[in-house]
C-alpha positions as semicolon CSV with decimal commas, in nm:
position;residue;x (nm);y (nm);z (nm)
1;M;0,309;-1,213;-3,414
2;T;0,137;-0,948;-3,199
3;D;0,031;-1,216;-2,951
4;E;0,392;-1,326;-2,911
5;L;0,502;-0,970;-2,832
6;T;0,221;-0,923;-2,584
7;T;0,303;-1,239;-2,393
8;A;0,677;-1,164;-2,399
9;L;0,641;-0,825;-2,231
10;P;0,688;-0,830;-1,854
11;T;0,382;-0,754;-1,650
12;R;0,403;-0,437;-1,444
13;E;0,228;-0,351;-1,124
14;P;-0,040;-0,087;-1,164
15;L;0,054;0,260;-1,049
16;P;-0,083;0,352;-0,708
17;D;-0,380;0,587;-0,701
18;I;-0,241;0,770;-0,396
19;C;0,096;0,774;-0,219
20;M;0,139;0,866;0,148
21;D;0,474;0,931;0,313
22;L;0,428;0,832;0,677
23;R;0,797;0,811;0,763
24;G;0,860;0,970;1,100
25;T;0,497;0,921;1,205
26;P;0,474;0,729;1,534
27;C;0,260;0,422;1,592
28;P;-0,038;0,402;1,599
29;L;-0,087;0,733;1,414
30;N;0,055;0,592;1,092
31;F;-0,210;0,317;1,093
32;V;-0,488;0,563;1,178
33;R;-0,386;0,801;0,896
34;A;-0,362;0,513;0,646
35;K;-0,700;0,375;0,749
36;L;-0,868;0,716;0,725
37;R;-0,726;0,763;0,376
38;L;-0,837;0,415;0,268
39;Q;-1,190;0,491;0,389
40;Q;-1,199;0,783;0,144
41;M;-1,095;0,565;-0,150
42;S;-1,302;0,348;-0,382
43;P;-1,277;-0,031;-0,377
44;G;-1,002;-0,149;-0,609
45;Q;-0,786;0,160;-0,574
46;I;-0,429;0,120;-0,450
47;L;-0,270;0,321;-0,170
48;E;0,109;0,321;-0,152
49;L;0,241;0,382;0,198
50;W;0,597;0,474;0,288
51;I;0,666;0,379;0,648
52;D;0,967;0,337;0,873
53;E;1,122;0,006;0,960
54;G;1,084;-0,127;1,312
55;E;0,756;-0,085;1,495
56;P;0,566;0,070;1,200
57;V;0,648;-0,214;0,961
58;E;0,577;-0,469;1,233
59;Q;0,237;-0,321;1,323
60;V;0,081;-0,140;1,024
61;P;0,049;-0,430;0,775
62;D;-0,109;-0,662;1,032
63;S;-0,343;-0,388;1,154
64;L;-0,457;-0,309;0,799
65;V;-0,522;-0,677;0,726
66;M;-0,720;-0,710;1,051
67;A;-0,923;-0,405;0,942
68;G;-1,012;-0,589;0,620
69;Y;-0,769;-0,438;0,368
70;K;-0,546;-0,636;0,133
71;I;-0,168;-0,589;0,125
72;E;-0,066;-0,628;-0,239
73;T;0,310;-0,590;-0,190
74;S;0,557;-0,497;0,080
75;I;0,911;-0,403;-0,019
76;A;1,207;-0,288;0,189
77;Q;1,396;-0,001;0,027
78;A;1,702;0,193;0,141
79;D;1,523;0,469;0,331
80;R;1,170;0,333;0,370
81;F;0,941;0,034;0,366
82;V;0,682;0,046;0,086
83;L;0,338;-0,110;0,129
84;R;0,082;-0,126;-0,149
85;V;-0,265;-0,166;-0,004
86;R;-0,571;-0,243;-0,215
87;C;-0,883;-0,071;-0,096
88;V;-1,172;-0,313;-0,050
89;D;-1,529;-0,263;0,058
90;V;-1,482;-0,338;0,428
91;A;-1,850;-0,266;0,503
92;S;-1,957;-0,591;0,334
């Protein structure tokens, strides 16, 4: 019976290890700040970024992927765009 309950529960995304509000930060500073923060994190940790729509959301995800990071989710919300970025060991 316990197994049935476990499988019936919805899976939830893990909580981010760190959140950064970069709304109002111009390009490319928002990418630079995100990358610097990711470099201070351990592989596997999740950074949640809040960025503006427009140029930031068009540029930041692609730039992070090109730098070797993994975008877990990207969600548009009323007043921000939320990116969840998984820190990976980009040195390898």
